[in-house]
Amino acid sequence: MEVPHKPPPLSLALHTPASPALSSPAAGEKVTVDEPMRDELHVAIGGAAESDLFSEGEVPEPEATPPVRRKSSLSTNESCSDEETLQEDEVRRRTEEEAAARERRSQRQLLAVEELVQSERNYLRLLQVSSVTIRSNLHKLQPPPPHLDSLFLHIEGVIDVSGRFLSLLDQTQVRPGDPQFLQTLCDVFLGLSADLEAAYREYLAHYGEVTALENAYKQEAGLWAEIVRVVKASAPEVNAASLTFFLVMPVQRVARYPLLLQTIQSHTDRTRPGHALLERTAHTAIALNRRINEYKRFREVADKYKKTENLSIRDRIQRISTHSIAKKTARLSQHLKHETGMAPKLVDEEFEALEAFFYVLEHGILQLLENVEMFLQHLQGLLACRTEGFDLDLDGEKTAICYKEISTALRQWLLPAFEKRMRTLVYRPLCGLRDLLGGPRNLIRKRLDKLLDYELICDKSSLSYEEQGVANTYRTINTLLVGELPVFNGVALQLLWAVLGTLSCLHRDLASDMEQLFQGFAQQLPHSSLEPGAFWRWAESAALDSAKRLEGLCRSVAATLNAPVIQPLSPSSRRRLQLLTEKHSSGRIFQVTAAVGGGRDLDLSLARGELVAVISQEDSRGDQKRWLVDAGGRRGYAPSSKLIRYHQPAVAPPPSPHPVLPDGMMGGRRHSFTPEGRPLAVSSPPCFQVFAAYDFVGRGHHEVSVRAGEAVRVLEPHDKRGNPEWSLVQTGGGRRGYAPSNYLTLRPPGAGPPDTRPDC
């Protein structure tokens, strides 16, 4: 085996150990600069020693080893010094970079804070321009745009909360560059978060109405051109083309608060004390926007379902479809299952308590409104009755004079003022409250429908897109009602109590005014010197006596009005009277006061004035309100309330005044009569004159009313059917019609009218 040859010794220009050149800077620099060669030397020496250990009989040269070891130790010290220098440079560099990054973050944070504050100031200025300047200039248009104030209805709240935000920042007198300004900004925003949410929530909830009104303005080209001209002239610096530029600003601003606060947070060091407060402020702004969006969604659902639609039958028929029929059938089926106990019903005790209270409140409001309306109607009737204007021949009595003056004062001053206040302070608020009840009522009904739909799908493991929409709609309506119905009930109850309090105050004021009025006439009235107890006893007794007299007067008037009108009977009625009197006694004869239409079995249909005989004063079941009567051959039941006892007249009517003509003179042709027909021509002068012997009141347009002693002209001695009991006559005033023939009498020409006074 061959032994490897020993490498030749390295010839390096190394100085001896005793030489002072080792410590000189020049020698050190030379060794330092020759760094690669030193490494090679170190490796070569190590390799040589390693080869000596494995070679046979070879030992290293002792004279070359000490100088090489001193050079390696020196090189190691210098290398450590260089590494420390490099580390110090790296640390210094990193420190400088971190300081520069902090400075950049601080500058960006300052710019973001200044942007939030300055943009808020510009935003507030533009809102004030739109709400004050543009609004006033639009009102100057002739005519002004309709419903203009509705555009700026909820913008005042936004302006107020934005103004308070900037005012609280300015009061602290801390500039944006100050370290305390960030904490002040967060404290102010958190303090106004509730007011910000309330203001922007209402504005965004009604923003759809604002855009709808603006679109209505755009439909009229002339009006919209005037509006654009006013907007450009009022705010030339912003170059706005329409009202939308200003009205959409609150919608955009509330969404920028989280972005601005998150930008400030991203440029804020986490080690700073205000970082946690800034993070909480940013989360508050995000939650504020989320709640506003949720409220807006609830309002859209409420506006969709709370509207009351007055649809005609045609519109309802047009809305019928297969889907609607299937949906309503499923609801009806589910409702029947609830009523029969076949399916359980989802119960929400909280909502049911709110619903019950709402219906109680609604019933009370409607009942009070009905009573107030009735009260105002009676008050108008009292004001229309001017009793003081009647002449009762009591001008000389003090009581009548005082009554007239008091009644005049009440009717002209006190009661009209009371009625006006009553309508303004009680009736109109109640009407407005009644109208507000329609929205919650419709939502409660719609919730019931959506609950039935929800119960059909709540047990399914997976829902389709449409079913998910049904479930979301039910949850939205239920959440809205549970959250908003207590507020509505509370406000409605407060308004109801306020209206009742106002009603009590109005009556108290009326009583005070009437007492003050009566005090001026108290000494002039009789019994004014009595003690209060004695006066009230006298007033009570006087009122009772007056009530008794009034009751007696009412009974006498009723008896007079209900007394039967005795009128002579026609020949057919006389024959029926004779027939009924022969079959029954005269005490059982009754006369029909009003037409009777038989609506039940065995009931008779009777005309007014017919004569009947009462057989029994009750029916077969013992009902005394239905009497069994005989109508001259027909028998049946008639109501007892329309029957009165018949009283025969003392004087019988005279026989028919018409002469009996031979049969040959009567033509076979019967003449008919109409009110527009012409009278028959009479070829020969009359040989007698016809007068009315009794008063007769016509009961239709074919009958004519005549008075006793009135001269009439007989046109036909019978009716159009040839019945001689009725005659076609013409009065002196030209009126024509039928009258009973036995009410007429004949007199020679030139004789006066007959004496129709009854015998005494």
PDB file of C-alpha atoms in Angstrom, residues 27-147:
ATOM      1  CA  ALA A  27       0.505  44.287  10.106  1.00  0.00           C
ATOM      2  CA  GLY A  28      -2.952  43.940  11.524  1.00  0.00           C
ATOM      3  CA  GLU A  29      -4.543  45.603   8.516  1.00  0.00           C
ATOM      4  CA  LYS A  30      -2.558  43.340   6.213  1.00  0.00           C
ATOM      5  CA  VAL A  31      -3.839  40.235   7.961  1.00  0.00           C
ATOM      6  CA  THR A  32      -7.392  41.565   8.103  1.00  0.00           C
ATOM      7  CA  VAL A  33      -7.527  42.434   4.459  1.00  0.00           C
ATOM      8  CA  ASP A  34      -6.169  38.936   3.562  1.00  0.00           C
ATOM      9  CA  GLU A  35      -9.163  37.265   5.202  1.00  0.00           C
ATOM     10  CA  PRO A  36      -9.736  34.539   2.546  1.00  0.00           C
ATOM     11  CA  MET A  37      -6.110  33.536   2.624  1.00  0.00           C
ATOM     12  CA  ARG A  38      -6.233  33.249   6.418  1.00  0.00           C
ATOM     13  CA  ASP A  39      -9.153  30.863   6.174  1.00  0.00           C
ATOM     14  CA  GLU A  40      -7.294  28.767   3.578  1.00  0.00           C
ATOM     15  CA  LEU A  41      -4.296  28.703   5.845  1.00  0.00           C
ATOM     16  CA  HIS A  42      -6.356  27.541   8.778  1.00  0.00           C
ATOM     17  CA  VAL A  43      -7.929  24.798   6.685  1.00  0.00           C
ATOM     18  CA  ALA A  44      -4.529  23.740   5.289  1.00  0.00           C
ATOM     19  CA  ILE A  45      -2.989  23.508   8.733  1.00  0.00           C
ATOM     20  CA  GLY A  46      -5.896  21.479  10.006  1.00  0.00           C
ATOM     21  CA  GLY A  47      -5.658  19.166   6.966  1.00  0.00           C
ATOM     22  CA  ALA A  48      -1.955  18.704   7.445  1.00  0.00           C
ATOM     23  CA  ALA A  49      -2.380  17.771  11.107  1.00  0.00           C
ATOM     24  CA  GLU A  50      -5.083  15.353  10.176  1.00  0.00           C
ATOM     25  CA  SER A  51      -2.898  13.673   7.555  1.00  0.00           C
ATOM     26  CA  ASP A  52      -0.055  13.384  10.052  1.00  0.00           C
ATOM     27  CA  LEU A  53      -2.236  11.377  12.424  1.00  0.00           C
ATOM     28  CA  PHE A  54      -2.845   8.681   9.752  1.00  0.00           C
ATOM     29  CA  SER A  55       0.599   8.684   8.131  1.00  0.00           C
ATOM     30  CA  GLU A  56       3.217   6.183   9.302  1.00  0.00           C
ATOM     31  CA  GLY A  57       6.419   7.559  10.796  1.00  0.00           C
ATOM     32  CA  GLU A  58       5.635  11.136   9.870  1.00  0.00           C
ATOM     33  CA  VAL A  59       5.667  13.937  12.488  1.00  0.00           C
ATOM     34  CA  PRO A  60       4.908  17.612  11.801  1.00  0.00           C
ATOM     35  CA  GLU A  61       7.653  20.181  11.748  1.00  0.00           C
ATOM     36  CA  PRO A  62       7.806  21.898  15.131  1.00  0.00           C
ATOM     37  CA  GLU A  63       9.233  25.229  13.992  1.00  0.00           C
ATOM     38  CA  ALA A  64       6.235  26.170  11.760  1.00  0.00           C
ATOM     39  CA  THR A  65       3.418  25.504  14.248  1.00  0.00           C
ATOM     40  CA  PRO A  66       3.713  28.354  16.826  1.00  0.00           C
ATOM     41  CA  PRO A  67       3.534  31.246  14.359  1.00  0.00           C
ATOM     42  CA  VAL A  68       0.400  29.803  12.714  1.00  0.00           C
ATOM     43  CA  ARG A  69      -1.426  29.401  16.039  1.00  0.00           C
ATOM     44  CA  ARG A  70      -0.849  33.062  17.023  1.00  0.00           C
ATOM     45  CA  LYS A  71      -2.164  34.253  13.711  1.00  0.00           C
ATOM     46  CA  SER A  72      -5.436  32.202  14.123  1.00  0.00           C
ATOM     47  CA  SER A  73      -6.118  33.627  17.595  1.00  0.00           C
ATOM     48  CA  LEU A  74      -5.688  37.142  16.343  1.00  0.00           C
ATOM     49  CA  SER A  75      -7.986  36.523  13.399  1.00  0.00           C
ATOM     50  CA  THR A  76     -10.770  35.181  15.709  1.00  0.00           C
ATOM     51  CA  ASN A  77     -10.725  38.314  17.910  1.00  0.00           C
ATOM     52  CA  GLU A  78     -10.944  40.575  14.914  1.00  0.00           C
ATOM     53  CA  SER A  79     -13.860  38.535  13.462  1.00  0.00           C
ATOM     54  CA  CYS A  80     -15.890  38.898  16.702  1.00  0.00           C
ATOM     55  CA  SER A  81     -15.306  42.627  16.712  1.00  0.00           C
ATOM     56  CA  ASP A  82     -16.559  42.899  13.139  1.00  0.00           C
ATOM     57  CA  GLU A  83     -19.684  40.873  13.898  1.00  0.00           C
ATOM     58  CA  GLU A  84     -20.528  43.107  16.855  1.00  0.00           C
ATOM     59  CA  THR A  85     -20.103  46.124  14.662  1.00  0.00           C
ATOM     60  CA  LEU A  86     -22.398  44.649  12.053  1.00  0.00           C
ATOM     61  CA  GLN A  87     -24.996  43.795  14.712  1.00  0.00           C
ATOM     62  CA  GLU A  88     -24.878  47.310  16.095  1.00  0.00           C
ATOM     63  CA  ASP A  89     -25.347  48.692  12.617  1.00  0.00           C
ATOM     64  CA  GLU A  90     -28.290  46.367  12.044  1.00  0.00           C
ATOM     65  CA  VAL A  91     -29.903  47.363  15.346  1.00  0.00           C
ATOM     66  CA  ARG A  92     -29.336  51.024  14.574  1.00  0.00           C
ATOM     67  CA  ARG A  93     -30.807  50.563  11.137  1.00  0.00           C
ATOM     68  CA  ARG A  94     -33.838  48.725  12.480  1.00  0.00           C
ATOM     69  CA  THR A  95     -34.360  51.360  15.152  1.00  0.00           C
ATOM     70  CA  GLU A  96     -34.260  54.097  12.559  1.00  0.00           C
ATOM     71  CA  GLU A  97     -36.716  52.212  10.331  1.00  0.00           C
ATOM     72  CA  GLU A  98     -39.107  51.630  13.222  1.00  0.00           C
ATOM     73  CA  ALA A  99     -38.936  55.287  14.178  1.00  0.00           C
ATOM     74  CA  ALA A 100     -39.622  56.258  10.585  1.00  0.00           C
ATOM     75  CA  ALA A 101     -42.566  53.805  10.420  1.00  0.00           C
ATOM     76  CA  ARG A 102     -43.985  55.207  13.645  1.00  0.00           C
ATOM     77  CA  GLU A 103     -43.629  58.691  12.265  1.00  0.00           C
ATOM     78  CA  ARG A 104     -45.417  57.673   9.055  1.00  0.00           C
ATOM     79  CA  ARG A 105     -48.225  56.005  11.030  1.00  0.00           C
ATOM     80  CA  SER A 106     -48.508  59.078  13.207  1.00  0.00           C
ATOM     81  CA  GLN A 107     -48.747  61.300  10.149  1.00  0.00           C
ATOM     82  CA  ARG A 108     -51.340  59.031   8.525  1.00  0.00           C
ATOM     83  CA  GLN A 109     -53.313  58.876  11.753  1.00  0.00           C
ATOM     84  CA  LEU A 110     -53.269  62.650  11.971  1.00  0.00           C
ATOM     85  CA  LEU A 111     -54.425  62.937   8.361  1.00  0.00           C
ATOM     86  CA  ALA A 112     -57.252  60.445   8.987  1.00  0.00           C
ATOM     87  CA  VAL A 113     -58.400  62.319  12.101  1.00  0.00           C
ATOM     88  CA  GLU A 114     -58.276  65.634  10.287  1.00  0.00           C
ATOM     89  CA  GLU A 115     -60.218  64.107   7.383  1.00  0.00           C
ATOM     90  CA  LEU A 116     -62.978  62.908   9.752  1.00  0.00           C
ATOM     91  CA  VAL A 117     -63.308  66.292  11.460  1.00  0.00           C
ATOM     92  CA  GLN A 118     -62.981  68.426   8.325  1.00  0.00           C
ATOM     93  CA  SER A 119     -65.352  66.257   6.277  1.00  0.00           C
ATOM     94  CA  GLU A 120     -67.870  66.480   9.147  1.00  0.00           C
ATOM     95  CA  ARG A 121     -67.676  70.278   9.025  1.00  0.00           C
ATOM     96  CA  ASN A 122     -68.195  70.350   5.258  1.00  0.00           C
ATOM     97  CA  TYR A 123     -71.024  67.828   5.568  1.00  0.00           C
ATOM     98  CA  LEU A 124     -72.797  69.949   8.194  1.00  0.00           C
ATOM     99  CA  ARG A 125     -72.354  73.115   6.119  1.00  0.00           C
ATOM    100  CA  LEU A 126     -73.917  71.531   3.032  1.00  0.00           C
ATOM    101  CA  LEU A 127     -76.817  70.142   5.033  1.00  0.00           C
ATOM    102  CA  GLN A 128     -77.507  73.607   6.421  1.00  0.00           C
ATOM    103  CA  VAL A 129     -77.361  75.073   2.922  1.00  0.00           C
ATOM    104  CA  SER A 130     -79.924  72.572   1.680  1.00  0.00           C
ATOM    105  CA  SER A 131     -82.218  72.845   4.703  1.00  0.00           C
ATOM    106  CA  VAL A 132     -82.154  76.630   5.059  1.00  0.00           C
ATOM    107  CA  THR A 133     -81.058  78.380   1.883  1.00  0.00           C
ATOM    108  CA  ILE A 134     -82.389  76.022  -0.786  1.00  0.00           C
ATOM    109  CA  ARG A 135     -85.558  75.317   1.151  1.00  0.00           C
ATOM    110  CA  SER A 136     -86.389  79.017   1.631  1.00  0.00           C
ATOM    111  CA  ASN A 137     -85.663  79.782  -2.023  1.00  0.00           C
ATOM    112  CA  LEU A 138     -87.915  76.931  -3.167  1.00  0.00           C
ATOM    113  CA  HIS A 139     -90.717  78.291  -0.994  1.00  0.00           C
ATOM    114  CA  LYS A 140     -90.452  81.576  -2.898  1.00  0.00           C
ATOM    115  CA  LEU A 141     -91.462  79.892  -6.148  1.00  0.00           C
ATOM    116  CA  GLN A 142     -94.989  80.670  -7.323  1.00  0.00           C
ATOM    117  CA  PRO A 143     -96.551  78.267  -6.708  1.00  0.00           C
ATOM    118  CA  PRO A 144     -94.098  76.416  -4.440  1.00  0.00           C
ATOM    119  CA  PRO A 145     -93.592  72.681  -5.062  1.00  0.00           C
ATOM    120  CA  PRO A 146     -96.252  70.573  -3.335  1.00  0.00           C
ATOM    121  CA  HIS A 147     -95.283  68.770  -0.113  1.00  0.00           C
TER     122      HIS A 147
END
